[in-house]
Each structure stands twice: as C-alpha cells, then as structure tokens.
mmCIF file with all atom_site columns, C-alpha atoms in Angstrom:
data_model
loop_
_atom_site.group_PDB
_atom_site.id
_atom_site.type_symbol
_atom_site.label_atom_id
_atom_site.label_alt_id
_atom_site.label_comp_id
_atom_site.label_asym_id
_atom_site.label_entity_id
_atom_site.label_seq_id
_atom_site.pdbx_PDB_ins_code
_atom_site.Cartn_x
_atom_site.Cartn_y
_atom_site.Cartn_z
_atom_site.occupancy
_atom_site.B_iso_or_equiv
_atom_site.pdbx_formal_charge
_atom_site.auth_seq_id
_atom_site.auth_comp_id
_atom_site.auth_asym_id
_atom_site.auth_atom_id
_atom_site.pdbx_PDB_model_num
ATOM 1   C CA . UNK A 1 1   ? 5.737   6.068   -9.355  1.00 0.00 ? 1   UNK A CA 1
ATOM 2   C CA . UNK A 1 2   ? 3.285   3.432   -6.923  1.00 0.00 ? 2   UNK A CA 1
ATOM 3   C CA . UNK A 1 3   ? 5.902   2.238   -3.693  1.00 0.00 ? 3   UNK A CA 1
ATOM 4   C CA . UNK A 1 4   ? 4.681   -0.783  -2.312  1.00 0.00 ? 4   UNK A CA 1
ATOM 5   C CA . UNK A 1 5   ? 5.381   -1.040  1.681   1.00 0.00 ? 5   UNK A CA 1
ATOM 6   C CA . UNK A 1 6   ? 5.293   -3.517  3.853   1.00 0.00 ? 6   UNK A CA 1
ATOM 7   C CA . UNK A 1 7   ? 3.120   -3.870  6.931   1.00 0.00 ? 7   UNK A CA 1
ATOM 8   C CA . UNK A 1 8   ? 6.314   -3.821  9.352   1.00 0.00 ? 8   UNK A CA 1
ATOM 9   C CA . UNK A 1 9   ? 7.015   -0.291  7.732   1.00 0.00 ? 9   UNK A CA 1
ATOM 10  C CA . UNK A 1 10  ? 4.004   1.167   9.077   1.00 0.00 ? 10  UNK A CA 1
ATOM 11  C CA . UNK A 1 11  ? 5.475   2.002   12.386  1.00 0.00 ? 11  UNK A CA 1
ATOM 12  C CA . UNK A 1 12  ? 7.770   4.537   10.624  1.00 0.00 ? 12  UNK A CA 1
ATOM 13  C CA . UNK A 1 13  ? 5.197   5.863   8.769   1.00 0.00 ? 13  UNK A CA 1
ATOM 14  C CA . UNK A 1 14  ? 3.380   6.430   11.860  1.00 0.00 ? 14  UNK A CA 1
ATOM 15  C CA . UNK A 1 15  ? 6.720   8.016   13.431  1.00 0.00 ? 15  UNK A CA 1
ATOM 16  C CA . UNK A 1 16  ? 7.827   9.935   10.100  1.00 0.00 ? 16  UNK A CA 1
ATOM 17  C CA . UNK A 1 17  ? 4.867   11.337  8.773   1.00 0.00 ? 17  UNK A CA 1
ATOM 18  C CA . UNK A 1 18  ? 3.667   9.792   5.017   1.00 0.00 ? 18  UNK A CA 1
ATOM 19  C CA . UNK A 1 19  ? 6.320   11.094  2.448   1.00 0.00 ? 19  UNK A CA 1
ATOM 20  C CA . UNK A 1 20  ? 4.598   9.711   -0.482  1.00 0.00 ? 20  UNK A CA 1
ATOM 21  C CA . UNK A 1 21  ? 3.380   12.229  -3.133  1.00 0.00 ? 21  UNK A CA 1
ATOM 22  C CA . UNK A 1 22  ? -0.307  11.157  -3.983  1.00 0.00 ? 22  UNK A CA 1
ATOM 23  C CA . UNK A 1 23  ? -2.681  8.761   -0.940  1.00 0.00 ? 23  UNK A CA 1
ATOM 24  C CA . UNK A 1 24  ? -1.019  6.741   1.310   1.00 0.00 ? 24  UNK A CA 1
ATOM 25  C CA . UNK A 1 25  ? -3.455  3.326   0.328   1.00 0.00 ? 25  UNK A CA 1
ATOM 26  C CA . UNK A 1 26  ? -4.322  0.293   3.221   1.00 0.00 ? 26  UNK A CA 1
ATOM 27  C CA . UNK A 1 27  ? -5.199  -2.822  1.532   1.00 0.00 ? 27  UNK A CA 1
ATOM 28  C CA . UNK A 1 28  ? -5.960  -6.612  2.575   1.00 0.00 ? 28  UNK A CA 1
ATOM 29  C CA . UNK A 1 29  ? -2.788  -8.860  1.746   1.00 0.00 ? 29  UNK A CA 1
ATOM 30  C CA . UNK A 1 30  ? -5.804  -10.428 -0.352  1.00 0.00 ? 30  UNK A CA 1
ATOM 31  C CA . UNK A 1 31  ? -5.805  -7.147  -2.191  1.00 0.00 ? 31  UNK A CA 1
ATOM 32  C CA . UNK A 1 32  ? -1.929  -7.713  -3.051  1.00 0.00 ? 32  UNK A CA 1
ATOM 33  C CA . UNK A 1 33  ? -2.115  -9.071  -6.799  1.00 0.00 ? 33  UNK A CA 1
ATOM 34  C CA . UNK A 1 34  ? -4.938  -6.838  -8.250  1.00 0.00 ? 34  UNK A CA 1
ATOM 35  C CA . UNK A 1 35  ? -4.552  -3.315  -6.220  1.00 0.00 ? 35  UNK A CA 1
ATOM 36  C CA . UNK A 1 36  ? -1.074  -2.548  -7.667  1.00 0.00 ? 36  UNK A CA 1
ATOM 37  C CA . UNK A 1 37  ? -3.254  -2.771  -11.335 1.00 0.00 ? 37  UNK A CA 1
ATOM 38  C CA . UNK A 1 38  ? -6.038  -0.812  -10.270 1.00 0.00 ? 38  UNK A CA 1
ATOM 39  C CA . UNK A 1 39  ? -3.716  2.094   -8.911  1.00 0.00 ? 39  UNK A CA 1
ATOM 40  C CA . UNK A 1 40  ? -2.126  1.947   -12.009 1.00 0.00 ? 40  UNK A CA 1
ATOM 41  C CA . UNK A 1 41  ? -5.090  2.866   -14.168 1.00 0.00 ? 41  UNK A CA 1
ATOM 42  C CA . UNK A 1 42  ? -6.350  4.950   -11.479 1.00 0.00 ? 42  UNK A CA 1
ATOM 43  C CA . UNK A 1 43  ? -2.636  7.234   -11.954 1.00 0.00 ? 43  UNK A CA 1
ATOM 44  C CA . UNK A 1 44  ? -3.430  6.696   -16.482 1.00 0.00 ? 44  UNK A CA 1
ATOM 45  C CA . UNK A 1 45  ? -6.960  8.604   -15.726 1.00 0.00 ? 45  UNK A CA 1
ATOM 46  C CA . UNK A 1 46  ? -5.260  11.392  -13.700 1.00 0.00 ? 46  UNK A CA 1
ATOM 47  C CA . UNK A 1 47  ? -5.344  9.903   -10.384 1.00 0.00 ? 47  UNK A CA 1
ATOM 48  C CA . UNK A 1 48  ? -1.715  10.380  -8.033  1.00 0.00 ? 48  UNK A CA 1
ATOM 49  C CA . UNK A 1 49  ? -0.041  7.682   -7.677  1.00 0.00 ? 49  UNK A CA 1
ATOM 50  C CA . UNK A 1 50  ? 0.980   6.761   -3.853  1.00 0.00 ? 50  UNK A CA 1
ATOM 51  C CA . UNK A 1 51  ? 1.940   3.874   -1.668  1.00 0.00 ? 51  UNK A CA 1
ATOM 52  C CA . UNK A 1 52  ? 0.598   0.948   -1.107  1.00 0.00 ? 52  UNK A CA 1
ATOM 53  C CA . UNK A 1 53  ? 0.668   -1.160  2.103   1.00 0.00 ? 53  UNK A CA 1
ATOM 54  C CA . UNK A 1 54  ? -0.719  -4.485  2.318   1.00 0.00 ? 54  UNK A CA 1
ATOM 55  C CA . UNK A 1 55  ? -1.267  -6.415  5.592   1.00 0.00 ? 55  UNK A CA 1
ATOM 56  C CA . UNK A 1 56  ? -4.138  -8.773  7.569   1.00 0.00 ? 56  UNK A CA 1
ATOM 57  C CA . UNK A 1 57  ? -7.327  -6.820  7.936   1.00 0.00 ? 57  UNK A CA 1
ATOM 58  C CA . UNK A 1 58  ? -7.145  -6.793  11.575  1.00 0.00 ? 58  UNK A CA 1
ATOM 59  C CA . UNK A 1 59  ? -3.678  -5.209  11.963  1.00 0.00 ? 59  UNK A CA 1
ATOM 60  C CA . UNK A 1 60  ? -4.372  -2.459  9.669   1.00 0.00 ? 60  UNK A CA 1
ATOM 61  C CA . UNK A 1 61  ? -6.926  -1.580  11.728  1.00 0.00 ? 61  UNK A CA 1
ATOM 62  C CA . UNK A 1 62  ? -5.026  -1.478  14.589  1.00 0.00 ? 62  UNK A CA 1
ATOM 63  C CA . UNK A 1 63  ? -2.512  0.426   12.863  1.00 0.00 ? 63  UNK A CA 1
ATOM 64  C CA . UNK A 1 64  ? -5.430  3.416   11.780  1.00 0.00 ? 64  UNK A CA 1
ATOM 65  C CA . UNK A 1 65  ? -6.381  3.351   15.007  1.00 0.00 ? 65  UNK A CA 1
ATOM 66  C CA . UNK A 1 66  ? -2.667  4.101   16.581  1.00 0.00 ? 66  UNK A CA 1
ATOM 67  C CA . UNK A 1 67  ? -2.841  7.047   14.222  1.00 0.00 ? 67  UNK A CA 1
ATOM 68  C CA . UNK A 1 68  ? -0.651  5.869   11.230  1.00 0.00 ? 68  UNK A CA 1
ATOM 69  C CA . UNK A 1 69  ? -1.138  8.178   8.447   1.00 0.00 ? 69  UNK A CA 1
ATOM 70  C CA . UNK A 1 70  ? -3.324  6.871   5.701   1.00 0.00 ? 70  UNK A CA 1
ATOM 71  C CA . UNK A 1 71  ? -5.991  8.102   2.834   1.00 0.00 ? 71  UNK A CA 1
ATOM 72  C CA . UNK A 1 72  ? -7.604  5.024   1.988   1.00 0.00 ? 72  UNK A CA 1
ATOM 73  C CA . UNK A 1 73  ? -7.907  0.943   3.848   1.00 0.00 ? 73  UNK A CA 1
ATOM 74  C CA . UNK A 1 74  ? -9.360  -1.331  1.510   1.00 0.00 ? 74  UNK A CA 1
ATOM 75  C CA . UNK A 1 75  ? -10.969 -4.240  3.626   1.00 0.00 ? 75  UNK A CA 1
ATOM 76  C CA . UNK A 1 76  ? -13.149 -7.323  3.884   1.00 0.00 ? 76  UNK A CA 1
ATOM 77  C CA . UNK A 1 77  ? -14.623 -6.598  6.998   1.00 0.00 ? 77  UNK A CA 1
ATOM 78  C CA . UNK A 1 78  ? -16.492 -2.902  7.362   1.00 0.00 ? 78  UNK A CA 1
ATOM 79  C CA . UNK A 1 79  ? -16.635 -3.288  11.443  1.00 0.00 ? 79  UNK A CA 1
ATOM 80  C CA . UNK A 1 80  ? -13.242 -2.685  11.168  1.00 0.00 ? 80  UNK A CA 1
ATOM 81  C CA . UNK A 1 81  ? -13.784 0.602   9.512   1.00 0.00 ? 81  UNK A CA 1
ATOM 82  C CA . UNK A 1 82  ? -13.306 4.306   11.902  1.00 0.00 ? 82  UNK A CA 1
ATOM 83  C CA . UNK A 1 83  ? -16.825 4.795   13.378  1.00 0.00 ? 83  UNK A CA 1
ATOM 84  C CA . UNK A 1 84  ? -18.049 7.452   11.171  1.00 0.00 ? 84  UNK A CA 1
ATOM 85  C CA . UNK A 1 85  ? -16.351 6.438   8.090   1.00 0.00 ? 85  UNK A CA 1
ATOM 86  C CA . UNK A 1 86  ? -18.766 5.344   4.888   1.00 0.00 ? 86  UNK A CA 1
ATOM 87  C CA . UNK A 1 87  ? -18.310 1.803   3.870   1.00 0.00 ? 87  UNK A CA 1
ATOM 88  C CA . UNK A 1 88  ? -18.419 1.789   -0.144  1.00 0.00 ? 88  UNK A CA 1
ATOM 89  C CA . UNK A 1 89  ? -19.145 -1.980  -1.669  1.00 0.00 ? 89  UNK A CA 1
ATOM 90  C CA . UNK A 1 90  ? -16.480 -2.328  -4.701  1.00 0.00 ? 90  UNK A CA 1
ATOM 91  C CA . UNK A 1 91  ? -16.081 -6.307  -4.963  1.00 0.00 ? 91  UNK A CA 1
ATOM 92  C CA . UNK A 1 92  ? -16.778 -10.142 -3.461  1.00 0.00 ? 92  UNK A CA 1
ATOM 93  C CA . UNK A 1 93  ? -14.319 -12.880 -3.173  1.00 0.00 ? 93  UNK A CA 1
ATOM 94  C CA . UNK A 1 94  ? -15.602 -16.507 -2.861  1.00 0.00 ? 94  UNK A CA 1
ATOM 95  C CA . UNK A 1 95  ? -14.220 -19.243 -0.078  1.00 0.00 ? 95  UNK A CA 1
ATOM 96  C CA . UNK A 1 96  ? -13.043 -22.253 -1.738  1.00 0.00 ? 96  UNK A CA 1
ATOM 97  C CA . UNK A 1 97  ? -10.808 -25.816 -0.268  1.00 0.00 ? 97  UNK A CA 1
ATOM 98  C CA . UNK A 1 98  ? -7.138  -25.724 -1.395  1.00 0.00 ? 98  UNK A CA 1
ATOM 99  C CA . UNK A 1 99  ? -4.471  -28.516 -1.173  1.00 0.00 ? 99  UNK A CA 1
ATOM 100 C CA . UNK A 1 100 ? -0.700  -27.821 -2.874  1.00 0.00 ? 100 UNK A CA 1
ATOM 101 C CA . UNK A 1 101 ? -0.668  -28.406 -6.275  1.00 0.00 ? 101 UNK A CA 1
ATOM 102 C CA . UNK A 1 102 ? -0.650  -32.435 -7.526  1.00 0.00 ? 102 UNK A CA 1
ATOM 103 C CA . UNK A 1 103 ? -3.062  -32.742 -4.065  1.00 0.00 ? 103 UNK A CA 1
ATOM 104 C CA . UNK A 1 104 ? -0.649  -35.008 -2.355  1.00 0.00 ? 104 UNK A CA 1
ATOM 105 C CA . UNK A 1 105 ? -1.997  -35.609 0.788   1.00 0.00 ? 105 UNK A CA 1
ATOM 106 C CA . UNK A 1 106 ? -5.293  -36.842 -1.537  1.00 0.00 ? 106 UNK A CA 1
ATOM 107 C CA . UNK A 1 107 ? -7.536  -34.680 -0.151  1.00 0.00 ? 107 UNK A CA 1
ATOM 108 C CA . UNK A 1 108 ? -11.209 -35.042 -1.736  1.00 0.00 ? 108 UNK A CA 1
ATOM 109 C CA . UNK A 1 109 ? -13.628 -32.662 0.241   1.00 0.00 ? 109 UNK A CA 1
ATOM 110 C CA . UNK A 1 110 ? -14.072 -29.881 3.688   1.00 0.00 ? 110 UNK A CA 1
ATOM 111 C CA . UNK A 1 111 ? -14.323 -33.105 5.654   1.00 0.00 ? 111 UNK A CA 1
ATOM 112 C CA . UNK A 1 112 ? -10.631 -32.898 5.745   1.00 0.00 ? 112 UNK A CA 1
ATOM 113 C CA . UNK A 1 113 ? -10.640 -29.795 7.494   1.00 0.00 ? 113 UNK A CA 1
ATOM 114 C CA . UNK A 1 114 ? -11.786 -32.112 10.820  1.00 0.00 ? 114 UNK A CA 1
ATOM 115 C CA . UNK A 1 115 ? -8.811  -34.770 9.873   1.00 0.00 ? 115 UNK A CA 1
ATOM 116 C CA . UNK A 1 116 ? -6.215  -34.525 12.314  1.00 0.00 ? 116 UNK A CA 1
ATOM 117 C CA . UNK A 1 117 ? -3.511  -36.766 10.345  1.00 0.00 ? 117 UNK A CA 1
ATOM 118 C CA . UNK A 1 118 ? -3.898  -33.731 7.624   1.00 0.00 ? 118 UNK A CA 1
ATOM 119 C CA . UNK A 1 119 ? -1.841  -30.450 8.292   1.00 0.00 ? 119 UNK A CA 1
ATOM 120 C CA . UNK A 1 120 ? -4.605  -27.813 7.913   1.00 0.00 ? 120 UNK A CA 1
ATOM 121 C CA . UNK A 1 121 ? -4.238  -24.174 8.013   1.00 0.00 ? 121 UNK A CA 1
ATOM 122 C CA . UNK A 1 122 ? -6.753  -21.588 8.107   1.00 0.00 ? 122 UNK A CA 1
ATOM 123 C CA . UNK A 1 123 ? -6.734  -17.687 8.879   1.00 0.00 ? 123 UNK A CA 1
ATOM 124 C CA . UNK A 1 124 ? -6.977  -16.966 12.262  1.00 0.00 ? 124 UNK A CA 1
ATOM 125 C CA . UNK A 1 125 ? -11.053 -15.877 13.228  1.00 0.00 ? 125 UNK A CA 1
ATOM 126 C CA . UNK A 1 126 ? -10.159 -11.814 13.886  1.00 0.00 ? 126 UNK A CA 1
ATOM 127 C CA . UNK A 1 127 ? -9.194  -11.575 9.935   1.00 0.00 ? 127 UNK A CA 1
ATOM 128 C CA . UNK A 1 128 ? -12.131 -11.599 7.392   1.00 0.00 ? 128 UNK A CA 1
ATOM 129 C CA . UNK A 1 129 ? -11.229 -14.830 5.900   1.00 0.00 ? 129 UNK A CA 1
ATOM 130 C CA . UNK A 1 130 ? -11.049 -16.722 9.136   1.00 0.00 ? 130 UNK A CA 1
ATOM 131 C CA . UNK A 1 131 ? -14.560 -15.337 10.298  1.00 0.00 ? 131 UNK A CA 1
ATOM 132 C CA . UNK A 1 132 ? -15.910 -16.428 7.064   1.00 0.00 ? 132 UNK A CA 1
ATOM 133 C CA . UNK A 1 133 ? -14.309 -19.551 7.648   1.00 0.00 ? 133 UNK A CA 1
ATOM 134 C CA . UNK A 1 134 ? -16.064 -20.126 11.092  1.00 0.00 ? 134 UNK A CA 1
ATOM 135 C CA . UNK A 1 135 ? -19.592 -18.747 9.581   1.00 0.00 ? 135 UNK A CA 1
ATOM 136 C CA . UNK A 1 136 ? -19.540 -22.565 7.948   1.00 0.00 ? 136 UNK A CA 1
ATOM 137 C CA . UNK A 1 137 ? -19.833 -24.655 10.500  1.00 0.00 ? 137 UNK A CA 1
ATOM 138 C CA . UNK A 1 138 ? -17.471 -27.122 9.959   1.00 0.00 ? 138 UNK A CA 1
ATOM 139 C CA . UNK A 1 139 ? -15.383 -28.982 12.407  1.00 0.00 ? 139 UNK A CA 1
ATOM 140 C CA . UNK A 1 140 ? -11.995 -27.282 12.136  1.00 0.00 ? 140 UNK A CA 1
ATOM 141 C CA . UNK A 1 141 ? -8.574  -29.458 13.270  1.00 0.00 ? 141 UNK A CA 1
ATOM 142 C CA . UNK A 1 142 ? -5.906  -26.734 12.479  1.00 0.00 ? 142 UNK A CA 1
ATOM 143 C CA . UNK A 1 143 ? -2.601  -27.066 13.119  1.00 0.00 ? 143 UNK A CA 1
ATOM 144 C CA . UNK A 1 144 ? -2.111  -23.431 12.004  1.00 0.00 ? 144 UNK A CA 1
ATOM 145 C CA . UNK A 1 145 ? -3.842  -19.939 12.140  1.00 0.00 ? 145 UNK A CA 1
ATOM 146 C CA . UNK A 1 146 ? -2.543  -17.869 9.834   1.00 0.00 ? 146 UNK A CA 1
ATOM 147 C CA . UNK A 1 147 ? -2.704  -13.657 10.501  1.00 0.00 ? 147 UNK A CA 1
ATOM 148 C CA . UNK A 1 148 ? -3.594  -13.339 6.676   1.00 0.00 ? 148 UNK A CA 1
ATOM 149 C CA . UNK A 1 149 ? -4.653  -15.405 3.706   1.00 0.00 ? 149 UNK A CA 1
ATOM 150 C CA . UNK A 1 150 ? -1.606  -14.820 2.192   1.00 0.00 ? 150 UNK A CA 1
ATOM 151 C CA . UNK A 1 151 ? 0.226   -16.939 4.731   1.00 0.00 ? 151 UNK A CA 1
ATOM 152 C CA . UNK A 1 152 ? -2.351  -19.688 4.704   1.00 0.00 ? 152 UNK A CA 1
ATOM 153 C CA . UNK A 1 153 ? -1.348  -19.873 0.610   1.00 0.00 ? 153 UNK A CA 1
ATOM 154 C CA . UNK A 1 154 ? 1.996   -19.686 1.454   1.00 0.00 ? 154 UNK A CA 1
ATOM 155 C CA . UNK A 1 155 ? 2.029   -22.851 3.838   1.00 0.00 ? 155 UNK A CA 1
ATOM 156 C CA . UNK A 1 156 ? 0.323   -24.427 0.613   1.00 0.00 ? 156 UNK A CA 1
ATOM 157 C CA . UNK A 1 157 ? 2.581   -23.512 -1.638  1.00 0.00 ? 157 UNK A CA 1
ATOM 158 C CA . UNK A 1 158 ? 5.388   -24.519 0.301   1.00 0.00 ? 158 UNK A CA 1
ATOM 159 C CA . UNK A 1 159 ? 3.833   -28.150 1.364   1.00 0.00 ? 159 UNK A CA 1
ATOM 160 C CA . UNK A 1 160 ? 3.909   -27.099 5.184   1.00 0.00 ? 160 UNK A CA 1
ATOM 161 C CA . UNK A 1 161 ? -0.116  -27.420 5.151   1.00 0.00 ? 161 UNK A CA 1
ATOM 162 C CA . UNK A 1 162 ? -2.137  -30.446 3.313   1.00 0.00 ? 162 UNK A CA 1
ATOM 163 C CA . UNK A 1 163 ? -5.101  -28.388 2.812   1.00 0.00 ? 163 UNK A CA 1
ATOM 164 C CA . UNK A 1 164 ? -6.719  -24.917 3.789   1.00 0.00 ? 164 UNK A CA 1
ATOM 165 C CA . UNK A 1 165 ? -8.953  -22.546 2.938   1.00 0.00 ? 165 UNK A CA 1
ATOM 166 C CA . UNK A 1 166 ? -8.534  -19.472 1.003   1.00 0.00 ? 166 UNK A CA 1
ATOM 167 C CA . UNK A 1 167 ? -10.234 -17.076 -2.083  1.00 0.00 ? 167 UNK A CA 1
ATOM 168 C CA . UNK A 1 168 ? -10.535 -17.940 -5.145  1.00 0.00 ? 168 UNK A CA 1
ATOM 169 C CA . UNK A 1 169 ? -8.726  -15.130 -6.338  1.00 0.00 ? 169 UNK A CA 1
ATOM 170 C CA . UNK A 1 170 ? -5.552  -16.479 -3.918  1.00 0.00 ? 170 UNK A CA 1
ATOM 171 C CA . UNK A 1 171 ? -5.789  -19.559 -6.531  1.00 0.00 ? 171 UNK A CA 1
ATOM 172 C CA . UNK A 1 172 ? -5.974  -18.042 -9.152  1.00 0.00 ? 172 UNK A CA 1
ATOM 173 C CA . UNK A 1 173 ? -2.760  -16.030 -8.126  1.00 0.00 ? 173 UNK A CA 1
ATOM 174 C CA . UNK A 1 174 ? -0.160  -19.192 -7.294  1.00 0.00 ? 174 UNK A CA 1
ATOM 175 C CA . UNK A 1 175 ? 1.224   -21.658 -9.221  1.00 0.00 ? 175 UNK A CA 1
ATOM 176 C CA . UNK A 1 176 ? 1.560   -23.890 -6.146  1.00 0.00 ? 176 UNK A CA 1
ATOM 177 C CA . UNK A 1 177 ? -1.837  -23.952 -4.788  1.00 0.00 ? 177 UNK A CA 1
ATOM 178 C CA . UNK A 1 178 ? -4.947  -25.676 -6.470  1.00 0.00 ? 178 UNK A CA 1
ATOM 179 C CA . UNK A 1 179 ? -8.843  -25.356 -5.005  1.00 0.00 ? 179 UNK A CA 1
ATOM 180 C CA . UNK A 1 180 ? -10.907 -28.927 -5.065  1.00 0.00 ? 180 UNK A CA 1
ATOM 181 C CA . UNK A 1 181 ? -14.661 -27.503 -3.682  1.00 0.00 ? 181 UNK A CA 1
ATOM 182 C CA . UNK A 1 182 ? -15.752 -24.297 -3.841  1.00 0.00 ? 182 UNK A CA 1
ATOM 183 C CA . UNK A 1 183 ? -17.347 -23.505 -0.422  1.00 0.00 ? 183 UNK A CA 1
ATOM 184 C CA . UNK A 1 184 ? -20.591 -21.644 -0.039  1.00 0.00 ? 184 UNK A CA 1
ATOM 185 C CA . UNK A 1 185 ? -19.248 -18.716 1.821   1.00 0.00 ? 185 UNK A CA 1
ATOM 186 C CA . UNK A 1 186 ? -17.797 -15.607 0.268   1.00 0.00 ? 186 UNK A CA 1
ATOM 187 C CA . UNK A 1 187 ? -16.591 -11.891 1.798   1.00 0.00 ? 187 UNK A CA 1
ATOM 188 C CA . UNK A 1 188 ? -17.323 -8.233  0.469   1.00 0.00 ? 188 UNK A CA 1
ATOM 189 C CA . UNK A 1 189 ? -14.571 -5.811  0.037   1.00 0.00 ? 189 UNK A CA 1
ATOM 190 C CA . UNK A 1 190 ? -15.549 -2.746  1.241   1.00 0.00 ? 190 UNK A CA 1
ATOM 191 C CA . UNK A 1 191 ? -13.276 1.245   0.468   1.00 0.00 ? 191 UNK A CA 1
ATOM 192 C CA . UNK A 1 192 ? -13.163 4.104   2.579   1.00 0.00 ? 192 UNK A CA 1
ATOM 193 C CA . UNK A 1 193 ? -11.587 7.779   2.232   1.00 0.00 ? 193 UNK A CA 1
ATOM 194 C CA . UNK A 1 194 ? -9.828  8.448   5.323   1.00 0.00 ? 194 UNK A CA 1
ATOM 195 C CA . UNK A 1 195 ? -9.145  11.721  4.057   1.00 0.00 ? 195 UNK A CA 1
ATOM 196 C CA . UNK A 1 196 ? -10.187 13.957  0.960   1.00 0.00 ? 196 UNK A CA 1
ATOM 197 C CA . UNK A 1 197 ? -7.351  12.653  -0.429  1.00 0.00 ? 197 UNK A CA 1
ATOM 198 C CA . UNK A 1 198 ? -8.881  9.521   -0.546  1.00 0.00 ? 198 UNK A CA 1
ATOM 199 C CA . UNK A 1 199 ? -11.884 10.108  -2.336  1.00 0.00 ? 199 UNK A CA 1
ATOM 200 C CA . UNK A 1 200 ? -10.846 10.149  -5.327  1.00 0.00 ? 200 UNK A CA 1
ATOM 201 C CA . UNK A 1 201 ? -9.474  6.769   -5.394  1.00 0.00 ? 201 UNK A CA 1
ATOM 202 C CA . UNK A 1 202 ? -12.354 5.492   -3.394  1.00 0.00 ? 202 UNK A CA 1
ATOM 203 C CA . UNK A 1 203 ? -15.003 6.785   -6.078  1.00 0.00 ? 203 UNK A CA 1
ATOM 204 C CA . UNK A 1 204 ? -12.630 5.521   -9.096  1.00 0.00 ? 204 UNK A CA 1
ATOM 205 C CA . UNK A 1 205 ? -13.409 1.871   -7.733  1.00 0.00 ? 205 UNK A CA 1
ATOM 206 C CA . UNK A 1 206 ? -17.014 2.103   -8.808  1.00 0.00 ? 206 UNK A CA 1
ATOM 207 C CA . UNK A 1 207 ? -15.780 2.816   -12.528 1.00 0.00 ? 207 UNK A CA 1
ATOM 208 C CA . UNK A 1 208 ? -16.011 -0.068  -15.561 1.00 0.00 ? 208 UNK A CA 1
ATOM 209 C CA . UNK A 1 209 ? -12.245 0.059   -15.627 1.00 0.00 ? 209 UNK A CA 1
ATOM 210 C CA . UNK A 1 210 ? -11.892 -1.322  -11.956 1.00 0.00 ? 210 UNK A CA 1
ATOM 211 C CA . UNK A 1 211 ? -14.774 -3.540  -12.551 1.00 0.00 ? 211 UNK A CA 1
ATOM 212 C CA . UNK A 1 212 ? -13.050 -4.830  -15.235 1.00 0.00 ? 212 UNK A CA 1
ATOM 213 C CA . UNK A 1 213 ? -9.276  -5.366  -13.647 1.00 0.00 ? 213 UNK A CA 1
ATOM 214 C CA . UNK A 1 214 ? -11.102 -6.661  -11.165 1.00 0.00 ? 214 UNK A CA 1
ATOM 215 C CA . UNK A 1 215 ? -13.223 -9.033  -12.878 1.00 0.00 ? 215 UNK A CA 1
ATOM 216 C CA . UNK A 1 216 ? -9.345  -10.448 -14.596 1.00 0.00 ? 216 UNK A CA 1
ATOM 217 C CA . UNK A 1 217 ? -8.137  -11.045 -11.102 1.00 0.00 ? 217 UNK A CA 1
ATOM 218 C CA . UNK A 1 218 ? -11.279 -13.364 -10.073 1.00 0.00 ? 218 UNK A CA 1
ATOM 219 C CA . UNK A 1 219 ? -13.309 -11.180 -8.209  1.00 0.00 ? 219 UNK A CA 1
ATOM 220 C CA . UNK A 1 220 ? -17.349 -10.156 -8.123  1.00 0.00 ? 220 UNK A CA 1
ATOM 221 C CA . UNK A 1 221 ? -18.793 -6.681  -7.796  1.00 0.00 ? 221 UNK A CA 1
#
C-alpha cells in the first residue's frame, strides 16, 4: 500500500530513517492529483509501492539537501536537482489566468494581474510556477505569494484571491477554480533517481501507460 505524507513530516523522516517498504517519492504539490495514479500502475506492472510526499519545489529541495531520505523528487525546475543527478523530461504543464468559479470579481484578461482593487495571488518567484510567472513580463500587483500552486488554487477556491495564475492541470483538478486566458508560458517536469531504488520508477515514466495517465490529468510529454 502507497502512504501519502505531508511536507511537515519530512523532518521525521529525516530524523527516523524512511520506513516505507518500496522508494520514498518527492513530488511538486502540482504533482498531487496525477502521481498517486501513476504509482499505482507503476506497483500493477511490478513496481513497489512507497510513499509519497508532496510539497513546493523549492522546499523539497531544501529538504534533499538537509539529507532527508528519498529515492526519487519529481520537479518543475531541474536547477533544483543534486549536482550530478540526470534530469529525465517526463511531462509539460501550461500557465493559464484563473478567477473562482462564476468569475465574480469580472475579471476578463492578465491585465488584471496589475489591478490593485483585485486580490491577486501568484506563487512566490523561488517555486517553478512563480518563475514562470515572472518570465511574462507582466506587471504583477499581488497581494499574496503563495509557497506552492496548490495554495494559490486554494485562495481561489476559497474566494480569498479574485484572480491568479496557475496550470492547467490545477483547473482541471477543482471544482472551485475556472481559467479565462491561457498564457503563453508553460514548465517541464523533470524525474530523477536519487538512489537505485529510484530508477525504476524514474524509467517507468517514459512508458505509454504514464503517458497516458498523464495525458487524463491535462498534462504534455
């Protein structure tokens, strides 16, 4: 059986030693509706199953770096990768403008993003998303920076934000969230074994079964 963990778990991990059976698995919070699939086939064709931790790129970084014991990190940004480690390409996820569902603040394009009666919220520039984000040039007037995408769709959701930017996929994924303009910016997802452990898993992302899960969720190769 998978066991999902949280990223404020990772400390005892890092204390404790990893007592799951099969790869201990780092993964963007991006990562968090289609990964739990994918390890699922992965365990049907043989694979071990193992735990899954999901968290902003940038503090699972810091977290590999401090030693926490891990097989696999799953990321949109390969600079934060070990130095030495091999970046493998396994998907793309686009940038679009999203508003709470309904769109009641009546937002109609990015030049809301430079409104500052609207409540925007973006990810904050160390995480993939929020680099992207900046790579567009557009006048930002946030009121939030969020550590993760997840947390910028969660404002949405929740009506504490009027509109933000996030993946498609993260649309795709919420009832509460809608996107108005897709944005021409996008991010690559990149996999690399940690250990040998982590190869397998790592090499099972290039199959036509994970192309196809991940094609379901919303995502590119």
């Amino acid at each position: 059986m998978r066991t999902l963990v949280a990223l404020t778990l990772l400390t005892l991990l890092s204390a404790c030693g990893s007592t799951a059976a099969g790869p201990t698995i780092l993964a963007a919070s991006s990562l968090t509706d289609v990964l739990p699939e994918l390890a699922s086939a992965h365990e049907q064709r043989g694979g071990e199953a193992g735990t899954l931790v999901f968290g902003g790129s940038s503090h699972l970084a810091a977290q590999v770096r401090d030693g926490v014991p891990a097989d696999v990190f799953l990321t949109a940004d390969p600079d934060l990768l070990p130095a030495g480690v091999e970046a493998v390409p396994f998907a793309t996820n686009r940038l679009v403008l999203a508003v709470p569902a309904g769109n009641p603040a009546g937002v109609t394009g990015p030049d809301a993003l430079a409104v500052p009666d609207l409540r925007v919220a973006v990810c904050a520039e160390p995480v993939p998303c929020g680099a992207a984000t900046r790579r567009l040039g557009l006048p930002l007037a946030q009121d939030t920076e969020e550590a993760s995408v997840r947390a910028v769709v969660s404002r949405l959701a929740l009506g504490e934000a009027d509109v933000g930017v996030v993946y498609a996929t993260d649309v795709l994924s919420s009832d509460g969230v809608e996107a108005i303009a897709d944005l021409p910016a996008s991010v690559g997802y990149v996999a690399a074994a940690l250990t040998p452990a982590g190869e397998r898993f790592v090499g099972f992302l290039a199959s036509d079964v994970a192309a196809g899960i991940l094609d379901a969720h919303g995502f590119d190769r």
